[in-house]
Coordinates of C-alpha atoms in Angstrom, one line a residue:
Chain A
X3 CA 0.0 0.0 0.0
X4 CA 1.5 3.3 -1.0
X5 CA 2.0 6.1 1.5
X6 CA -1.0 8.4 1.6
X7 CA 0.0 11.9 0.6
X8 CA -0.3 14.4 3.5
X9 CA -3.4 16.5 3.9
X10 CA -3.1 20.2 3.4
X11 CA -4.7 21.2 6.6
X12 CA -2.7 22.6 9.5
X13 CA -0.2 20.2 11.0
X14 CA 1.7 20.2 14.1
X15 CA 5.3 19.1 13.3
X16 CA 7.4 18.6 16.3
X17 CA 10.7 20.2 16.1
X18 CA 12.8 17.2 15.2
X19 CA 16.2 18.9 15.2
X20 CA 16.1 20.6 18.5
X21 CA 14.3 17.9 20.3
X22 CA 16.5 15.1 19.1
X23 CA 19.9 16.5 18.3
X24 CA 22.0 18.3 20.9
X25 CA 24.6 19.3 18.4
X26 CA 24.2 22.6 16.7
X27 CA 25.9 21.6 13.5
X28 CA 23.0 19.5 12.3
X29 CA 20.4 22.1 13.0
X30 CA 22.3 24.6 11.0
X31 CA 22.9 22.4 8.0
X32 CA 19.7 20.5 7.3
X33 CA 17.5 22.1 4.6
X34 CA 13.7 22.3 4.6
X35 CA 12.5 18.8 3.9
X36 CA 9.6 17.8 1.8
X37 CA 6.4 17.1 3.7
X38 CA 6.3 13.4 2.9
X39 CA 9.8 13.0 4.3
X40 CA 8.9 15.1 7.3
X41 CA 5.9 12.9 8.3
X42 CA 8.1 9.8 8.6
X43 CA 10.9 11.5 10.4
X44 CA 9.2 14.4 12.2
X45 CA 5.7 13.1 12.8
X46 CA 2.3 14.3 11.8
X47 CA -0.5 15.0 14.2
X48 CA -4.0 15.3 13.0
X49 CA -6.3 16.6 15.7
X50 CA -9.1 18.2 13.6
X51 CA -10.9 17.5 10.4
X52 CA -8.9 17.5 7.2
X53 CA -9.4 16.7 3.6
X54 CA -7.1 14.0 2.3
X55 CA -5.7 14.4 -1.2
X56 CA -5.8 10.8 -2.3
X57 CA -4.7 9.7 -5.7
X58 CA -7.7 8.8 -7.8
X59 CA -6.6 5.2 -8.3
X60 CA -6.8 4.6 -4.6
X61 CA -9.7 6.9 -3.9
X62 CA -12.5 4.5 -3.6
X63 CA -10.9 1.9 -1.3
X64 CA -9.1 4.6 0.7
X65 CA -12.2 6.7 1.5
X66 CA -14.2 3.7 2.5
X67 CA -11.5 2.2 4.7
X68 CA -10.0 5.3 6.3
X69 CA -10.6 6.2 9.9
X70 CA -10.2 9.9 10.4
X71 CA -10.7 12.3 13.2
X72 CA -14.3 12.6 14.2
X73 CA -15.3 9.2 12.8
X74 CA -16.3 6.3 15.0
X75 CA -13.5 3.7 15.0
X76 CA -14.6 0.5 13.5
X77 CA -14.9 -2.3 16.0
X78 CA -12.6 -5.3 15.9
X79 CA -12.0 -8.5 17.8
X80 CA -8.4 -9.7 18.0
X81 CA -6.4 -12.1 20.2
X82 CA -4.2 -10.7 22.9
X83 CA -0.9 -11.9 24.1
X84 CA -2.6 -14.6 26.2
X85 CA -4.7 -15.9 23.4
X86 CA -7.9 -14.3 24.6
X87 CA -10.2 -12.6 22.2
X88 CA -10.4 -8.9 22.9
X89 CA -13.0 -6.5 21.3
X90 CA -12.6 -2.8 21.0
X91 CA -16.1 -2.4 22.3
X92 CA -15.0 -3.7 25.7
X93 CA -13.2 -0.4 26.2
X94 CA -16.2 1.9 25.5
X95 CA -16.8 4.3 28.4
X96 CA -13.2 5.3 28.7
X97 CA -10.6 6.9 26.4
X98 CA -8.4 4.4 24.5
X99 CA -5.0 4.9 22.9
X100 CA -4.7 2.4 20.0
X101 CA -1.2 2.3 18.6
X102 CA -0.3 0.4 15.4
X103 CA 3.3 -0.5 15.2
X104 CA 5.4 -2.5 12.7
X105 CA 6.6 -5.5 14.6
X106 CA 7.7 -6.8 18.0
X107 CA 11.4 -6.8 18.9
X108 CA 12.4 -4.1 16.4
X109 CA 14.3 -1.2 17.8
X110 CA 11.6 1.5 17.2
X111 CA 8.8 -0.7 18.5
X112 CA 10.7 -1.6 21.6
X113 CA 11.4 2.0 22.4
X114 CA 7.8 2.8 21.8
X115 CA 6.5 0.0 24.0
X116 CA 8.9 0.8 26.8
X117 CA 7.9 4.5 26.6
X118 CA 4.2 3.5 26.9
X119 CA 5.2 1.3 29.8
X120 CA 7.1 4.0 31.6
X121 CA 4.2 6.4 31.2
X122 CA 1.4 3.9 31.7
X123 CA 0.5 5.3 35.2
X124 CA 0.0 8.7 33.6
X125 CA -2.3 7.2 31.0
X126 CA -4.2 5.4 33.7
X127 CA -4.5 8.6 35.7
X128 CA -6.0 10.2 32.6
X129 CA -8.5 7.4 32.6
X130 CA -7.2 5.9 29.4
X131 CA -6.3 2.4 28.3
X132 CA -3.5 1.6 26.0
X133 CA -3.6 -1.1 23.2
X134 CA -0.8 -2.0 20.9
X135 CA -1.5 -3.7 17.6
X136 CA 0.9 -5.3 15.1
X137 CA 0.8 -8.3 12.7
X138 CA 2.7 -10.6 15.1
X139 CA 1.1 -13.6 16.5
X140 CA 0.1 -14.0 20.2
X141 CA 3.2 -15.9 21.2
X142 CA 5.4 -13.2 19.8
X143 CA 3.4 -10.6 21.8
X144 CA 3.6 -12.7 24.9
X145 CA 7.4 -13.0 24.7
X146 CA 7.7 -9.3 23.8
X147 CA 5.5 -8.2 26.7
X148 CA 7.3 -10.5 29.2
X149 CA 10.7 -9.4 28.1
X150 CA 10.0 -5.7 28.5
X151 CA 7.4 -6.1 31.3
X152 CA 4.6 -4.4 29.3
X153 CA 1.5 -3.8 31.4
X154 CA -0.9 -3.2 28.6
X155 CA -2.7 -5.3 26.0
X156 CA -1.0 -6.3 22.7
X157 CA -3.3 -7.5 20.0
X158 CA -2.5 -9.8 17.0
X159 CA -3.7 -8.3 13.8
X160 CA -2.6 -11.3 11.7
X161 CA -2.9 -10.6 8.1
X162 CA -3.0 -6.9 8.9
X163 CA -6.8 -6.8 8.4
X164 CA -7.5 -4.1 11.0
X165 CA -4.6 -2.1 9.9
X166 CA -6.0 -2.0 6.4
X167 CA -9.6 -1.4 7.6
X168 CA -8.4 1.6 9.6
X169 CA -6.3 2.9 6.7
X170 CA -3.0 3.1 8.5
X171 CA -0.6 4.4 5.9
X172 CA 2.6 2.5 5.0
X173 CA 6.0 4.2 4.9
X174 CA 8.9 4.2 2.6
X175 CA 6.9 3.6 -0.6
X176 CA 4.9 0.8 1.0
X177 CA 7.8 -1.2 2.3
X178 CA 7.2 -0.6 6.0
X179 CA 4.0 -1.0 8.0
X180 CA 3.2 2.5 9.3
X181 CA 3.5 3.6 13.0
X182 CA 0.3 5.4 13.7
X183 CA -1.6 6.1 17.0
X184 CA -5.2 6.9 17.5
X185 CA -6.8 8.4 20.6
X186 CA -10.5 7.4 20.9
X187 CA -12.7 9.2 23.4
X188 CA -15.1 7.3 25.7
X189 CA -17.7 7.1 22.9
X190 CA -15.2 5.4 20.6
X191 CA -14.8 8.6 18.4
X192 CA -11.3 9.3 17.0
X193 CA -10.0 12.6 18.5
X194 CA -6.3 12.4 17.6
X195 CA -4.2 10.6 15.0
X196 CA -0.4 10.8 15.3
X197 CA 2.0 9.3 12.7
X198 CA 5.8 9.1 13.2
X199 CA 7.8 6.1 12.1
X200 CA 11.2 7.0 13.3
X201 CA 10.6 8.9 16.5
X202 CA 8.5 6.4 18.4
X203 CA 8.7 8.1 21.8
X204 CA 6.9 11.1 20.5
X205 CA 3.7 9.0 20.2
X206 CA 3.6 8.9 24.0
X207 CA 4.3 12.6 24.4
X208 CA 1.6 13.7 21.9
X209 CA -1.1 11.4 23.1
X210 CA -0.5 12.1 26.8
X211 CA -0.5 15.8 26.1
X212 CA -3.8 15.5 24.4
X213 CA -5.4 13.3 27.1
X214 CA -4.2 15.6 29.8
X215 CA -5.5 18.7 28.1
X216 CA -8.9 17.1 27.2
Chain B
X19 CA 29.6 -2.1 28.9
X20 CA 31.9 -0.8 31.6
X21 CA 29.9 0.2 34.5
X22 CA 32.0 0.0 37.6
X23 CA 33.5 3.1 39.0
X24 CA 36.6 1.1 39.7
X25 CA 37.1 0.7 36.0
X26 CA 36.7 4.4 35.2
X27 CA 40.2 5.4 36.3
X28 CA 41.6 2.6 34.2
X29 CA 39.4 3.3 31.2
X30 CA 39.1 7.1 30.9
X31 CA 37.5 6.8 27.5
X32 CA 34.3 5.3 28.8
X33 CA 31.1 7.4 28.6
X34 CA 28.0 7.5 30.8
X35 CA 25.3 5.1 29.7
X36 CA 21.7 4.7 30.5
X37 CA 20.3 1.3 29.6
X38 CA 16.9 0.0 29.8
X39 CA 17.9 -3.3 28.3
X40 CA 20.4 -5.9 29.3
X41 CA 23.9 -4.5 29.6
X42 CA 27.3 -6.0 30.2
X43 CA 29.4 -4.7 33.0
X44 CA 32.6 -5.6 34.7
X45 CA 32.9 -6.9 38.2
X46 CA 35.9 -5.4 40.0
X47 CA 39.0 -7.6 40.3
X48 CA 39.4 -9.8 43.3
X49 CA 42.6 -8.2 44.3
X50 CA 44.1 -4.8 43.8
X51 CA 47.4 -4.2 45.3
X52 CA 50.3 -1.9 45.0
X53 CA 53.6 -3.1 43.9
X54 CA 56.3 -2.1 46.3
X55 CA 59.8 -1.1 45.4
X56 CA 61.9 -2.6 48.2
X57 CA 65.1 -1.2 49.3
X58 CA 67.8 -2.6 51.6
X59 CA 67.1 -0.2 54.4
X60 CA 65.4 -1.4 57.4
X61 CA 62.2 0.6 57.0
X62 CA 60.2 0.1 53.8
X63 CA 59.1 3.1 52.0
X64 CA 56.0 2.7 50.0
X65 CA 56.3 4.4 46.6
X66 CA 53.3 5.5 44.7
X67 CA 53.6 2.7 42.2
X68 CA 50.8 2.2 39.7
X69 CA 48.1 -0.3 40.7
X70 CA 48.7 -3.8 39.5
X71 CA 45.7 -5.9 38.9
X72 CA 46.3 -9.4 40.0
X73 CA 43.5 -11.2 38.3
X74 CA 42.0 -10.6 34.9
X75 CA 38.8 -8.6 34.7
X76 CA 35.7 -10.7 34.5
X77 CA 33.0 -9.9 32.1
X78 CA 29.6 -10.4 33.7
X79 CA 26.3 -10.2 32.1
X80 CA 23.3 -9.2 34.1
X81 CA 20.0 -7.7 33.4
X82 CA 19.4 -4.7 35.5
X83 CA 16.2 -2.9 34.5
X84 CA 18.1 0.4 34.3
X85 CA 21.7 1.2 34.9
X86 CA 22.7 4.8 35.1
X87 CA 26.3 5.6 35.5
X88 CA 26.8 9.3 35.9
X89 CA 30.1 10.3 34.5
X90 CA 30.5 14.0 34.5
X91 CA 34.2 13.9 35.0
X92 CA 35.7 15.4 31.8
X93 CA 38.7 13.1 32.2
X94 CA 36.3 10.2 31.5
X95 CA 35.1 11.6 28.2
X96 CA 38.0 10.7 26.0
X97 CA 37.6 7.7 23.8
X98 CA 41.3 7.0 23.6
X99 CA 42.4 3.5 24.3
X100 CA 42.6 2.6 28.0
X101 CA 45.9 2.9 29.8
X102 CA 47.5 -0.5 30.2
X103 CA 47.6 -2.1 33.5
X104 CA 51.1 -3.5 33.8
X105 CA 50.8 -7.2 33.8
X106 CA 52.8 -9.8 35.5
X107 CA 51.9 -12.3 32.8
X108 CA 52.2 -10.7 29.5
X109 CA 52.3 -13.9 27.6
X110 CA 48.7 -13.8 26.2
X111 CA 49.1 -10.1 25.2
X112 CA 52.5 -10.6 23.6
X113 CA 51.4 -13.6 21.6
X114 CA 48.3 -11.9 20.4
X115 CA 50.1 -8.7 19.4
X116 CA 52.9 -10.7 17.7
X117 CA 50.5 -13.0 15.8
X118 CA 51.9 -13.6 12.3
X119 CA 48.5 -12.9 10.9
X120 CA 49.1 -9.2 11.7
X121 CA 52.2 -9.0 9.6
X122 CA 52.4 -8.0 6.0
X123 CA 53.1 -10.7 3.4
X124 CA 54.4 -10.1 0.0
X125 CA 51.0 -10.9 -1.5
X126 CA 49.6 -8.1 0.7
X127 CA 52.3 -5.7 -0.5
X128 CA 51.6 -6.7 -4.1
X129 CA 47.9 -5.9 -3.8
X130 CA 48.6 -2.5 -2.1
X131 CA 51.1 -1.7 -4.9
X132 CA 48.7 -2.7 -7.5
X133 CA 45.8 -0.8 -6.0
X134 CA 48.0 2.2 -5.4
X135 CA 49.2 2.2 -9.0
X136 CA 45.7 2.1 -10.4
X137 CA 44.8 5.1 -8.2
X138 CA 47.9 7.0 -9.2
X139 CA 47.3 6.3 -12.8
X140 CA 43.8 7.6 -12.5
X141 CA 45.0 10.7 -10.7
X142 CA 47.7 11.3 -13.3
X143 CA 45.1 11.1 -16.1
X144 CA 42.9 13.6 -14.2
X145 CA 45.9 16.0 -13.8
X146 CA 47.2 15.7 -17.3
X147 CA 43.7 16.1 -18.7
X148 CA 43.2 19.2 -16.6
X149 CA 46.5 20.6 -17.8
X150 CA 45.7 19.9 -21.4
X151 CA 42.2 21.4 -21.3
X152 CA 43.1 24.2 -18.9
X153 CA 40.1 23.5 -16.7
X154 CA 40.9 22.6 -13.2
X155 CA 37.7 23.4 -11.3
X156 CA 35.6 20.5 -12.5
X157 CA 38.2 17.8 -11.8
X158 CA 38.8 19.3 -8.4
X159 CA 35.1 19.4 -7.6
X160 CA 34.8 15.9 -8.9
X161 CA 37.6 14.9 -6.4
X162 CA 35.7 16.6 -3.6
X163 CA 32.6 14.7 -4.5
X164 CA 34.6 11.5 -4.6
X165 CA 36.0 12.2 -1.1
X166 CA 32.5 12.8 0.3
X167 CA 30.9 9.8 -1.4
X168 CA 33.8 7.5 -0.3
X169 CA 32.7 8.2 3.3
X170 CA 29.1 7.3 2.5
X171 CA 30.3 4.1 0.7
X172 CA 32.5 3.1 3.7
X173 CA 29.5 3.5 6.0
X174 CA 27.1 1.4 3.9
X175 CA 29.7 -1.3 3.4
X176 CA 30.6 -1.3 7.1
X177 CA 26.9 -1.4 8.1
X178 CA 26.3 -4.4 5.8
X179 CA 29.3 -6.3 7.0
X180 CA 28.6 -5.6 10.7
X181 CA 25.0 -6.7 10.6
X182 CA 24.5 -9.5 8.1
X183 CA 26.1 -12.8 7.2
X184 CA 28.8 -14.7 9.0
X185 CA 32.1 -16.3 8.3
X186 CA 30.4 -18.8 5.9
X187 CA 28.9 -16.1 3.7
X188 CA 30.3 -16.4 0.1
X189 CA 32.8 -13.7 -0.9
X190 CA 32.4 -11.7 2.2
X191 CA 32.8 -14.4 4.9
X192 CA 36.4 -13.5 5.8
X193 CA 35.6 -9.8 5.9
X194 CA 32.7 -10.5 8.2
X195 CA 34.8 -12.6 10.5
X196 CA 37.5 -9.9 10.5
X197 CA 35.0 -7.2 11.5
X198 CA 33.6 -9.4 14.2
X199 CA 37.1 -9.9 15.6
X200 CA 37.7 -6.2 15.3
X201 CA 34.7 -5.5 17.6
X202 CA 36.0 -8.0 20.1
X203 CA 39.6 -6.7 20.0
X204 CA 39.5 -3.2 18.6
X205 CA 43.1 -2.3 19.4
X206 CA 44.6 -5.0 17.4
X207 CA 44.0 -3.0 14.2
X208 CA 46.7 -0.6 15.4
X209 CA 49.2 -3.5 15.4
X210 CA 48.5 -4.6 11.9
X211 CA 51.2 -3.8 9.5
X212 CA 50.3 -1.4 6.7
X213 CA 49.9 -3.7 3.8
X214 CA 48.2 -6.3 5.9
X215 CA 45.6 -3.8 6.9
X216 CA 44.9 -2.4 3.5
X217 CA 45.4 -5.3 1.1
X218 CA 41.7 -6.4 0.9
X219 CA 40.5 -2.9 0.0
X220 CA 43.5 -2.5 -2.4
X221 CA 42.5 -5.7 -4.2
X222 CA 38.9 -4.4 -4.7
X223 CA 40.3 -1.1 -5.9
X224 CA 42.6 -2.8 -8.3
X225 CA 39.8 -4.7 -10.0
X226 CA 37.5 -1.7 -10.1
X227 CA 39.8 1.1 -11.1
X228 CA 42.0 -0.7 -13.7
X229 CA 39.2 -1.0 -16.3
X230 CA 38.5 2.7 -15.8
X231 CA 42.1 3.5 -16.3
X232 CA 42.2 1.5 -19.5
X233 CA 38.9 2.7 -21.0
X234 CA 38.4 6.3 -19.9
X235 CA 40.5 9.4 -20.2
X236 CA 38.1 12.1 -19.0
X237 CA 39.8 14.2 -16.3
X238 CA 36.6 14.9 -14.4
X239 CA 35.8 11.2 -14.2
X240 CA 39.3 10.4 -13.1
X241 CA 39.2 13.2 -10.6
X242 CA 36.3 11.5 -9.0
X243 CA 37.6 8.0 -9.4
X244 CA 41.1 8.6 -8.1
X245 CA 40.0 10.5 -4.9
X246 CA 37.1 8.2 -4.2
X247 CA 39.0 5.0 -4.7
X248 CA 42.1 6.4 -2.9
X249 CA 40.0 7.3 0.1
X250 CA 38.3 3.9 0.1
X251 CA 41.6 2.1 -0.1
X252 CA 43.1 4.1 2.7
X253 CA 40.0 4.0 4.9
X254 CA 41.4 1.1 6.8
X255 CA 44.4 3.3 7.7
X256 CA 42.1 6.1 8.7
X257 CA 40.3 3.5 10.8
X258 CA 43.5 2.3 12.4
X259 CA 44.4 5.9 13.2
X260 CA 41.0 6.4 14.8
X261 CA 41.9 3.6 17.2
X262 CA 45.4 4.9 18.0
X263 CA 46.3 6.8 21.1
X264 CA 46.6 10.4 20.4
X265 CA 50.1 10.5 21.7
X266 CA 51.2 8.0 19.2
X267 CA 49.7 9.8 16.2
X268 CA 51.6 12.2 14.0
X269 CA 50.5 15.8 14.7
X270 CA 49.3 16.2 11.2
X271 CA 47.0 13.2 11.6
X272 CA 45.6 14.6 14.8
X273 CA 45.0 17.9 13.1
X274 CA 43.2 16.2 10.3
X275 CA 41.1 14.3 12.7
X276 CA 40.3 17.3 14.8
X277 CA 39.3 19.2 11.6
X278 CA 37.0 16.5 10.6
X279 CA 38.9 15.7 7.4
X280 CA 39.6 12.2 8.8
X281 CA 37.3 10.3 11.1
X282 CA 38.0 11.2 14.7
X283 CA 38.9 8.9 17.5
X284 CA 35.8 10.0 19.5
X285 CA 33.4 9.6 16.7
X286 CA 34.6 6.2 15.8
X287 CA 34.7 5.3 19.5
X288 CA 31.0 5.8 19.6
X289 CA 30.6 3.1 17.0
X290 CA 32.3 0.7 19.4
X291 CA 29.8 1.1 22.1
X292 CA 26.6 -1.1 22.3
X293 CA 24.4 -1.4 20.5
X294 CA 27.0 -0.8 17.8
X295 CA 24.5 0.7 15.5
X296 CA 25.8 4.2 14.8
X297 CA 28.8 6.0 13.3
X298 CA 29.5 3.5 10.6
X299 CA 31.4 5.8 8.2
X300 CA 35.2 5.7 8.6
X301 CA 36.7 8.0 6.0
X302 CA 35.9 11.4 7.3
X303 CA 32.7 10.6 9.2
X304 CA 31.0 13.5 7.6
X305 CA 27.9 11.5 6.9
X306 CA 27.6 9.9 10.3
X307 CA 25.5 12.6 11.9
X308 CA 23.0 12.8 9.1
X309 CA 22.7 9.0 8.7
X310 CA 22.2 8.5 12.4
X311 CA 19.9 11.4 13.0
X312 CA 17.6 10.4 10.2
X313 CA 17.9 6.7 11.2
X314 CA 18.8 5.8 7.6
X315 CA 20.4 2.5 8.5
X316 CA 17.5 1.6 10.9
X317 CA 15.1 2.3 8.0
X318 CA 17.1 0.0 5.7
X319 CA 17.2 -2.6 8.5
X320 CA 13.4 -2.4 8.8
X321 CA 12.9 -2.8 5.1
X322 CA 15.2 -5.8 4.9
X323 CA 13.4 -7.3 7.9
X324 CA 10.0 -6.9 6.4
X325 CA 11.0 -7.9 2.9
X326 CA 13.5 -10.7 3.5
X327 CA 12.8 -11.6 7.2
X328 CA 16.4 -11.0 8.1
X329 CA 17.3 -9.3 11.4
X330 CA 20.5 -7.3 11.7
X331 CA 23.0 -8.2 14.5
X332 CA 22.5 -4.7 16.1
X333 CA 18.9 -5.6 17.0
X334 CA 20.0 -8.4 19.3
X335 CA 22.0 -8.2 22.5
X336 CA 25.6 -8.3 21.6
X337 CA 27.0 -11.8 21.8
X338 CA 30.3 -12.6 23.5
X339 CA 31.8 -12.8 20.0
X340 CA 30.9 -9.2 19.4
X341 CA 31.4 -7.5 22.7
X342 CA 34.8 -5.9 23.2
X343 CA 37.0 -8.2 25.3
X344 CA 38.4 -6.4 28.2
X345 CA 40.6 -9.1 29.5
X346 CA 44.0 -7.8 30.4
X347 CA 45.5 -9.7 27.5
X348 CA 43.8 -7.3 25.1
X349 CA 45.1 -4.1 26.7
X350 CA 48.0 -2.6 24.8
X351 CA 48.2 1.1 25.5
X352 CA 50.7 2.5 28.0
X353 CA 50.0 4.2 31.3

């Protein structure tokens, strides 16, 4: 699946250079980057309605499948790391952070999972639950959760069906499953979508900031 | 990685680390005593002799959840090789450093001569072509581009060799094994004789540049080829200099390292710290910051993982084959 071109509405692009790089050399030298590059390396946060400029060849399937801000997230039932079937509807009544990540035991996903773990109490304090979803099987999730002592639910989206249903865009010309996080309110309506492949910790910062300000 | 304060005075190049994963750390030696210079007088005077470690360091692996070692002392920021602890049993060190495999053979020298000749011929073609045509700017610019791209090429090759394959991989197996050994005993590269160190790259350069010397005469092309191939061929020497104690380096080399023309000791030292996934470029290192900040190699690793199902070595905890050996037999710098 090709990467979806970015919407033209207002974005919030975290300052990659200052946040990440202490050296001044890099911040002086790097040029302005094209938007598609920026989304993968700087993050894109969508917290209000926007119109997506979708190539016509993908228009039909993309519009029908895409979950956007303000829409009710489609329900799903997936197996968790213990093999139990978990439905999204189970979490209705409280905010939910649903984060799609490429795969267990990859560096970025490990950093992201550990960051969610380390801030889990803050998410709970905000009344929210955290769910991670990738295409790995339950046994992989179990080992991953055990190794890094992850306190939240990991769901197996084998075949990446839910990823496709929700329209999570792929990165690097479709070679990498995208890293995208959704914040659903207590009614199951999407209030925030954050995408950032290579700065996984920012997903925690952005979603927590949103939940704490809501 | 080194974590004990007791090691810090012995290894001033170590940096502070904060791990959330497993990390390796050293346990302190069982005995530390001072060697005493005895005299014939009745009362012994204790001289401030250097510490002598009686037993070899033991590498422990453990899995603390987090390990924070605050090292604000500027004297601990250098990445120069550690000072040697004078050993009472230098046999292992001596034998390793005098290993015949570190010496140059005539075949090594032949390859270096051959590679060097092809580079010089290319350079000569560029210079004579520039003289004949009267245009110098383009060949010189092409040379600069060659120097810059050689650094990128060194990084890509180094990343590939460090992360994929093993000693049984066709064509690259011996290189992979050599790189693995280098990570385990980084200082040995400074003991390799010149031709021994460069011959593999010189061979590759010979095969690549010779056809270009025979077929092409364009001074701009040769400006690029000569500088690029020359930098690649000598990258192992730049690499060795990046592992050498500052005091042992020629002042010109130090100046070039400090200016960023050659890869610096501190920049390359960062590559030799777990998880060994950064600072792969070894000519000038000019690409390292960009490649690491934009996670270019991580992106390539992810693509290869999803397309081919292959995980790079840097994703796993370093095995004992990869982790730098800190046994006293591998220490070679002087106090």
